[in-house]
Amino acid sequence: MAAHAPTTTPAEPAGAGHPPTRTPPDEVARRSRREGRAYRRAPYVYIAPFFLLFGAFGLFPLVYTVWISFQEYRLGGGDPEFVGWDNYVWLFGSPSFYNSLWKTLTIGLISTVPQLLMALGLAHLLNMNMRVRAFFRVSMIVPYATSLVAATLVFASIFANTPGGLMNVVLGMVGIDPINWTNGNWTAQIAIATIVTWHWTGYNALIYLAGMQSIPKDLYEAASIDGAGRFRQFLHVTVPGLRPTILFTIVLSTIGATQLFTEPFLFGNGAEGGALGQYQVLTLYMYNIGFEIGRLGRAAAIACVTLIIVIALVLLNTGLAFLRTRDKSQPLLRRRRGASSKKVSR
């Protein structure tokens, strides 16, 4: 009797014999709308934590400061009492306010302008092919990473009034008598501006360097074909190409200049701003009124006026820098692009 191989029945595919399940069109449309709403809401959800933190630690203190500026509120005593514009009337009648405003502007000017010019030059040098370029680039951030308190104390010893101070020793080598740095009007401001310049120049240089590396190389090639040397390329290609970066650093430097506190506070050993008020900047004046004299309402009025001044200065600097760079850059860039297109056509 012959053996028969066992026969196997092929497995029936799942769902065979049954019609495929179809999602109703209405359900598909609802699902599509839900996914669309979720997609549109996602950016708001992601960015919401920032605005929540900003509202708690940025917007609320700002609104509270404005409210306090209309109150008579003393440090450590009593409830706030509404006094209307009295704090602002007192502020605009105070000679110390105008002195601190002038010192803020002058120190900011003599520290910001050299700082940004040197940063631009350093960034241009760092952008060249040179040995141990990475070492020099990293070195630029060292002053910024150094403690500002430690740096101010070191510079206070450099600008010491005694003949043994390093700066007076250097001046003595060229026949100049020792200078009383901390007690002079302009000498104290120059000393503080030197600290600020040393601290921020390398930081701004790295920002400019990042901006330079984004400038197209064909602009430099076109300028070279036109016969422009390194210096002319820097003036007519690099500087116009860095216009947004320059505006950014101007805004940062303007804000930083109005927030100077540590340098004059430590350099003058207190919040009084010196015997002549030679380094009495706005933040130092506000601290003195609020936390040493104890008039928090008046200090809040100083803070509000300072904020308005910062916004005005930022808008003014940005507008002037934009107009100046636009007028200079547009014709030159058009010529460079024209030369570049001619080179391509050849």
GROMACS .gro file of C-alpha atoms in nm:
model
  346
    1MET     CA    1   0.000   0.000   0.000
    2ALA     CA    2   0.153   0.320  -0.110
    3ALA     CA    3   0.204   0.588   0.149
    4HIS     CA    4   0.051   0.926   0.080
    5ALA     CA    5   0.222   1.245   0.179
    6PRO     CA    6   0.017   1.450   0.417
    7THR     CA    7  -0.159   1.729   0.246
    8THR     CA    8  -0.151   2.079   0.397
    9THR     CA    9  -0.409   2.338   0.345
   10PRO     CA   10  -0.262   2.684   0.289
   11ALA     CA   11  -0.337   2.920   0.571
   12GLU     CA   12  -0.610   3.164   0.498
   13PRO     CA   13  -0.489   3.518   0.514
   14ALA     CA   14  -0.622   3.724   0.796
   15GLY     CA   15  -0.924   3.912   0.700
   16ALA     CA   16  -0.979   3.704   0.388
   17GLY     CA   17  -1.338   3.655   0.321
   18HIS     CA   18  -1.427   3.976   0.502
   19PRO     CA   19  -1.457   4.315   0.335
   20PRO     CA   20  -1.178   4.561   0.436
   21THR     CA   21  -1.268   4.804   0.709
   22ARG     CA   22  -1.281   5.157   0.582
   23THR     CA   23  -1.267   5.469   0.793
   24PRO     CA   24  -1.562   5.693   0.735
   25PRO     CA   25  -1.479   6.016   0.549
   26ASP     CA   26  -1.607   6.224   0.837
   27GLU     CA   27  -1.367   6.053   1.079
   28VAL     CA   28  -1.077   6.111   0.839
   29ALA     CA   29  -1.166   6.477   0.811
   30ARG     CA   30  -1.192   6.515   1.191
   31ARG     CA   31  -0.860   6.342   1.239
   32SER     CA   32  -0.700   6.567   0.981
   33ARG     CA   33  -0.837   6.878   1.151
   34ARG     CA   34  -0.715   6.757   1.493
   35GLU     CA   35  -0.367   6.696   1.355
   36GLY     CA   36  -0.371   7.036   1.186
   37ARG     CA   37  -0.467   7.214   1.509
   38ALA     CA   38  -0.202   7.024   1.704
   39TYR     CA   39   0.058   7.114   1.442
   40ARG     CA   40  -0.033   7.482   1.457
   41ARG     CA   41  -0.040   7.490   1.837
   42ALA     CA   42   0.290   7.308   1.887
   43PRO     CA   43   0.516   7.617   1.847
   44TYR     CA   44   0.310   7.808   2.104
   45VAL     CA   45   0.335   7.520   2.350
   46TYR     CA   46   0.712   7.494   2.303
   47ILE     CA   47   0.769   7.866   2.352
   48ALA     CA   48   0.520   7.906   2.639
   49PRO     CA   49   0.771   7.819   2.919
   50PHE     CA   50   0.990   8.111   2.814
   51PHE     CA   51   0.703   8.358   2.829
   52LEU     CA   52   0.583   8.217   3.160
   53LEU     CA   53   0.930   8.267   3.311
   54PHE     CA   54   0.959   8.609   3.146
   55GLY     CA   55   0.624   8.711   3.291
   56ALA     CA   56   0.721   8.597   3.639
   57PHE     CA   57   1.079   8.727   3.653
   58GLY     CA   58   1.081   9.001   3.387
   59LEU     CA   59   0.741   9.157   3.326
   60PHE     CA   60   0.610   9.147   3.682
   61PRO     CA   61   0.920   9.318   3.834
   62LEU     CA   62   0.898   9.580   3.558
   63VAL     CA   63   0.532   9.656   3.627
   64TYR     CA   64   0.594   9.651   4.004
   65THR     CA   65   0.884   9.895   3.965
   66VAL     CA   66   0.664  10.134   3.767
   67TRP     CA   67   0.399  10.110   4.041
   68ILE     CA   68   0.653  10.170   4.318
   69SER     CA   69   0.785  10.476   4.135
   70PHE     CA   70   0.454  10.651   4.209
   71GLN     CA   71   0.471  10.563   4.579
   72GLU     CA   72   0.652  10.698   4.881
   73TYR     CA   73   0.813  10.375   4.996
   74ARG     CA   74   1.104  10.359   5.234
   75LEU     CA   75   1.332  10.064   5.287
   76GLY     CA   76   1.232   9.868   5.598
   77GLY     CA   77   0.943  10.084   5.710
   78GLY     CA   78   0.575  10.145   5.643
   79ASP     CA   79   0.342  10.071   5.357
   80PRO     CA   80   0.369  10.239   5.017
   81GLU     CA   81   0.183  10.569   4.994
   82PHE     CA   82   0.071  10.709   4.659
   83VAL     CA   83   0.245  11.040   4.580
   84GLY     CA   84   0.179  11.074   4.208
   85TRP     CA   85   0.463  11.227   4.005
   86ASP     CA   86   0.652  11.359   4.310
   87ASN     CA   87   0.941  11.112   4.269
   88TYR     CA   88   0.987  11.212   3.904
   89VAL     CA   89   0.967  11.584   3.990
   90TRP     CA   90   1.237  11.532   4.253
   91LEU     CA   91   1.448  11.330   4.006
   92PHE     CA   92   1.443  11.589   3.727
   93GLY     CA   93   1.527  11.860   3.979
   94SER     CA   94   1.825  11.674   4.121
   95PRO     CA   95   2.174  11.784   3.999
   96SER     CA   96   2.308  11.440   4.092
   97PHE     CA   97   2.078  11.279   3.836
   98TYR     CA   98   2.215  11.491   3.553
   99ASN     CA   99   2.569  11.427   3.673
  100SER     CA  100   2.511  11.051   3.676
  101LEU     CA  101   2.345  11.066   3.335
  102TRP     CA  102   2.641  11.257   3.191
  103LYS     CA  103   2.894  11.017   3.347
  104THR     CA  104   2.702  10.720   3.209
  105LEU     CA  105   2.712  10.867   2.859
  106THR     CA  106   3.079  10.967   2.868
  107ILE     CA  107   3.204  10.641   3.019
  108GLY     CA  108   2.988  10.448   2.775
  109LEU     CA  109   3.123  10.646   2.481
  110ILE     CA  110   3.492  10.623   2.568
  111SER     CA  111   3.462  10.253   2.640
  112THR     CA  112   3.227  10.138   2.363
  113VAL     CA  113   3.385  10.307   2.061
  114PRO     CA  114   3.746  10.184   2.118
  115GLN     CA  115   3.615   9.848   2.228
  116LEU     CA  116   3.420   9.782   1.907
  117LEU     CA  117   3.694   9.921   1.681
  118MET     CA  118   3.959   9.702   1.841
  119ALA     CA  119   3.727   9.402   1.831
  120LEU     CA  120   3.673   9.457   1.458
  121GLY     CA  121   4.047   9.475   1.392
  122LEU     CA  122   4.121   9.169   1.605
  123ALA     CA  123   3.850   8.969   1.430
  124HIS     CA  124   3.998   9.064   1.092
  125LEU     CA  125   4.340   8.940   1.202
  126LEU     CA  126   4.197   8.618   1.346
  127ASN     CA  127   4.019   8.554   1.017
  128MET     CA  128   4.351   8.535   0.830
  129ASN     CA  129   4.555   8.224   0.777
  130MET     CA  130   4.799   8.216   1.066
  131ARG     CA  131   4.969   7.960   1.284
  132VAL     CA  132   4.809   7.853   1.615
  133ARG     CA  133   4.499   8.040   1.506
  134ALA     CA  134   4.281   7.831   1.739
  135PHE     CA  135   4.492   7.932   2.038
  136PHE     CA  136   4.450   8.302   1.964
  137ARG     CA  137   4.078   8.261   1.910
  138VAL     CA  138   4.033   8.084   2.242
  139SER     CA  139   4.248   8.348   2.413
  140MET     CA  140   3.998   8.614   2.312
  141ILE     CA  141   3.738   8.479   2.553
  142VAL     CA  142   3.970   8.474   2.857
  143PRO     CA  143   3.899   8.836   2.970
  144TYR     CA  144   3.524   8.773   2.943
  145ALA     CA  145   3.558   8.451   3.145
  146THR     CA  146   3.759   8.625   3.416
  147SER     CA  147   3.571   8.737   3.725
  148LEU     CA  148   3.478   9.103   3.687
  149VAL     CA  149   3.542   9.163   4.057
  150ALA     CA  150   3.893   9.018   4.033
  151ALA     CA  151   3.967   9.213   3.715
  152THR     CA  152   3.846   9.541   3.870
  153LEU     CA  153   4.063   9.488   4.177
  154VAL     CA  154   4.367   9.424   3.956
  155PHE     CA  155   4.300   9.735   3.750
  156ALA     CA  156   4.246   9.936   4.070
  157SER     CA  157   4.601   9.849   4.170
  158ILE     CA  158   4.727   9.933   3.820
  159PHE     CA  159   4.559  10.276   3.836
  160ALA     CA  160   4.662  10.338   4.197
  161ASN     CA  161   4.720  10.699   4.293
  162THR     CA  162   5.060  10.627   4.445
  163PRO     CA  163   5.383  10.668   4.246
  164GLY     CA  164   5.425  10.289   4.273
  165GLY     CA  165   5.110  10.219   4.069
  166LEU     CA  166   5.190  10.044   3.743
  167MET     CA  167   5.033  10.311   3.523
  168ASN     CA  168   5.211  10.590   3.706
  169VAL     CA  169   5.538  10.398   3.675
  170VAL     CA  170   5.487  10.373   3.297
  171LEU     CA  171   5.401  10.744   3.274
  172GLY     CA  172   5.708  10.824   3.482
  173MET     CA  173   5.928  10.643   3.227
  174VAL     CA  174   5.818  10.897   2.962
  175GLY     CA  175   5.857  11.194   3.196
  176ILE     CA  176   5.493  11.243   3.305
  177ASP     CA  177   5.419  11.313   3.670
  178PRO     CA  178   5.205  11.064   3.867
  179ILE     CA  179   4.829  11.104   3.816
  180ASN     CA  180   4.566  11.092   4.089
  181TRP     CA  181   4.351  10.849   3.896
  182THR     CA  182   4.059  10.792   4.132
  183ASN     CA  183   4.008  11.156   4.232
  184GLY     CA  184   4.027  11.317   3.889
  185ASN     CA  185   3.712  11.370   3.684
  186TRP     CA  186   3.832  11.236   3.348
  187THR     CA  187   4.110  11.014   3.483
  188ALA     CA  188   3.863  10.810   3.689
  189GLN     CA  189   3.636  10.770   3.386
  190ILE     CA  190   3.929  10.665   3.167
  191ALA     CA  191   4.033  10.404   3.423
  192ILE     CA  192   3.681  10.258   3.439
  193ALA     CA  193   3.649  10.266   3.061
  194THR     CA  194   3.978  10.075   3.035
  195ILE     CA  195   3.839   9.797   3.255
  196VAL     CA  196   3.523   9.775   3.046
  197THR     CA  197   3.718   9.772   2.721
  198TRP     CA  198   3.953   9.498   2.841
  199HIS     CA  199   3.659   9.285   2.958
  200TRP     CA  200   3.443   9.301   2.644
  201THR     CA  201   3.678   9.343   2.347
  202GLY     CA  202   3.756   8.974   2.302
  203TYR     CA  203   3.389   8.879   2.334
  204ASN     CA  204   3.289   9.121   2.058
  205ALA     CA  205   3.585   9.010   1.846
  206LEU     CA  206   3.454   8.652   1.844
  207ILE     CA  207   3.108   8.775   1.741
  208TYR     CA  208   3.263   8.971   1.453
  209LEU     CA  209   3.476   8.670   1.357
  210ALA     CA  210   3.165   8.452   1.328
  211GLY     CA  211   3.006   8.718   1.109
  212MET     CA  212   3.314   8.746   0.885
  213GLN     CA  213   3.313   8.376   0.814
  214SER     CA  214   2.963   8.406   0.668
  215ILE     CA  215   3.065   8.667   0.407
  216PRO     CA  216   3.081   8.508   0.058
  217LYS     CA  217   3.437   8.455  -0.067
  218ASP     CA  218   3.347   8.568  -0.418
  219LEU     CA  219   3.309   8.926  -0.291
  220TYR     CA  220   3.674   8.921  -0.181
  221GLU     CA  221   3.776   8.767  -0.515
  222ALA     CA  222   3.588   9.036  -0.705
  223ALA     CA  223   3.749   9.306  -0.492
  224SER     CA  224   4.091   9.152  -0.553
  225ILE     CA  225   4.027   9.155  -0.930
  226ASP     CA  226   3.945   9.525  -0.897
  227GLY     CA  227   4.286   9.575  -0.740
  228ALA     CA  228   4.171   9.623  -0.381
  229GLY     CA  229   4.430   9.535  -0.119
  230ARG     CA  230   4.370   9.382   0.221
  231PHE     CA  231   4.281   9.712   0.384
  232ARG     CA  232   4.039   9.819   0.112
  233GLN     CA  233   3.878   9.475   0.115
  234PHE     CA  234   3.831   9.516   0.490
  235LEU     CA  235   3.673   9.860   0.450
  236HIS     CA  236   3.455   9.792   0.146
  237VAL     CA  237   3.366   9.424   0.180
  238THR     CA  238   3.410   9.312   0.539
  239VAL     CA  239   3.258   9.611   0.718
  240PRO     CA  240   2.947   9.637   0.493
  241GLY     CA  241   2.902   9.260   0.516
  242LEU     CA  242   2.908   9.281   0.895
  243ARG     CA  243   2.638   9.544   0.914
  244PRO     CA  244   2.381   9.327   1.102
  245THR     CA  245   2.651   9.202   1.339
  246ILE     CA  246   2.778   9.554   1.403
  247LEU     CA  247   2.425   9.670   1.481
  248PHE     CA  248   2.386   9.379   1.722
  249THR     CA  249   2.708   9.464   1.910
  250ILE     CA  250   2.615   9.833   1.921
  251VAL     CA  251   2.285   9.745   2.084
  252LEU     CA  252   2.454   9.513   2.335
  253SER     CA  253   2.725   9.767   2.416
  254THR     CA  254   2.472  10.047   2.462
  255ILE     CA  255   2.269   9.839   2.704
  256GLY     CA  256   2.585   9.729   2.885
  257ALA     CA  257   2.709  10.088   2.917
  258THR     CA  258   2.389  10.192   3.094
  259GLN     CA  259   2.418   9.897   3.332
  260LEU     CA  260   2.771   9.965   3.458
  261PHE     CA  261   2.783   9.897   3.829
  262THR     CA  262   3.059   9.664   3.945
  263GLU     CA  263   3.350   9.858   3.797
  264PRO     CA  264   3.266  10.203   3.943
  265PHE     CA  265   3.142  10.051   4.270
  266LEU     CA  266   3.467   9.864   4.336
  267PHE     CA  267   3.695  10.123   4.181
  268GLY     CA  268   3.548  10.396   4.404
  269ASN     CA  269   3.505  10.178   4.715
  270GLY     CA  270   3.137  10.259   4.747
  271ALA     CA  271   2.814  10.379   4.591
  272GLU     CA  272   2.872  10.752   4.647
  273GLY     CA  273   3.046  10.784   4.311
  274GLY     CA  274   3.354  10.966   4.441
  275ALA     CA  275   3.400  11.302   4.611
  276LEU     CA  276   3.331  11.487   4.284
  277GLY     CA  277   3.080  11.234   4.154
  278GLN     CA  278   3.339  11.143   3.892
  279TYR     CA  279   3.213  10.786   3.847
  280GLN     CA  280   2.856  10.825   3.968
  281VAL     CA  281   2.675  10.640   3.689
  282LEU     CA  282   2.298  10.586   3.682
  283THR     CA  283   2.298  10.239   3.836
  284LEU     CA  284   2.528  10.351   4.115
  285TYR     CA  285   2.305  10.652   4.182
  286MET     CA  286   1.997  10.430   4.189
  287TYR     CA  287   2.162  10.188   4.433
  288ASN     CA  288   2.271  10.474   4.657
  289ILE     CA  289   1.923  10.627   4.670
  290GLY     CA  290   1.743  10.294   4.713
  291PHE     CA  291   1.960  10.085   4.942
  292GLU     CA  292   2.183  10.331   5.128
  293ILE     CA  293   1.946  10.626   5.171
  294GLY     CA  294   1.644  10.394   5.171
  295ARG     CA  295   1.410  10.580   4.929
  296LEU     CA  296   1.284  10.289   4.718
  297GLY     CA  297   1.016  10.498   4.543
  298ARG     CA  298   1.277  10.743   4.414
  299ALA     CA  299   1.509  10.456   4.316
  300ALA     CA  300   1.223  10.301   4.118
  301ALA     CA  301   1.173  10.634   3.937
  302ILE     CA  302   1.544  10.632   3.844
  303ALA     CA  303   1.507  10.277   3.713
  304CYS     CA  304   1.209  10.372   3.494
  305VAL     CA  305   1.385  10.676   3.349
  306THR     CA  306   1.696  10.465   3.286
  307LEU     CA  307   1.488  10.213   3.092
  308ILE     CA  308   1.346  10.490   2.873
  309ILE     CA  309   1.697  10.626   2.813
  310VAL     CA  310   1.825  10.280   2.717
  311ILE     CA  311   1.545  10.232   2.463
  312ALA     CA  312   1.606  10.580   2.318
  313LEU     CA  313   1.982  10.524   2.290
  314VAL     CA  314   1.941  10.183   2.128
  315LEU     CA  315   1.699  10.323   1.870
  316LEU     CA  316   1.928  10.620   1.804
  317ASN     CA  317   2.244  10.410   1.767
  318THR     CA  318   2.071  10.153   1.552
  319GLY     CA  319   1.925  10.418   1.323
  320LEU     CA  320   2.252  10.607   1.282
  321ALA     CA  321   2.455  10.289   1.222
  322PHE     CA  322   2.199  10.160   0.972
  323LEU     CA  323   2.195  10.481   0.772
  324ARG     CA  324   2.574  10.515   0.776
  325THR     CA  325   2.648  10.159   0.666
  326ARG     CA  326   2.369  10.156   0.407
  327ASP     CA  327   2.490  10.473   0.237
  328LYS     CA  328   2.845  10.339   0.214
  329SER     CA  329   2.780   9.976   0.139
  330GLN     CA  330   2.519   9.974  -0.134
  331PRO     CA  331   2.716  10.131  -0.424
  332LEU     CA  332   3.029   9.934  -0.342
  333LEU     CA  333   2.850   9.604  -0.305
  334ARG     CA  334   2.674   9.662  -0.636
  335ARG     CA  335   3.009   9.720  -0.803
  336ARG     CA  336   3.153   9.405  -0.645
  337ARG     CA  337   2.858   9.195  -0.751
  338GLY     CA  338   2.881   9.337  -1.102
  339ALA     CA  339   3.249   9.243  -1.118
  340SER     CA  340   3.168   8.896  -0.986
  341SER     CA  341   2.903   8.845  -1.255
  342LYS     CA  342   3.149   8.954  -1.526
  343LYS     CA  343   3.398   8.699  -1.399
  344VAL     CA  344   3.136   8.424  -1.418
  345SER     CA  345   3.034   8.525  -1.773
  346ARG     CA  346   3.393   8.491  -1.890
   0.00000   0.00000   0.00000
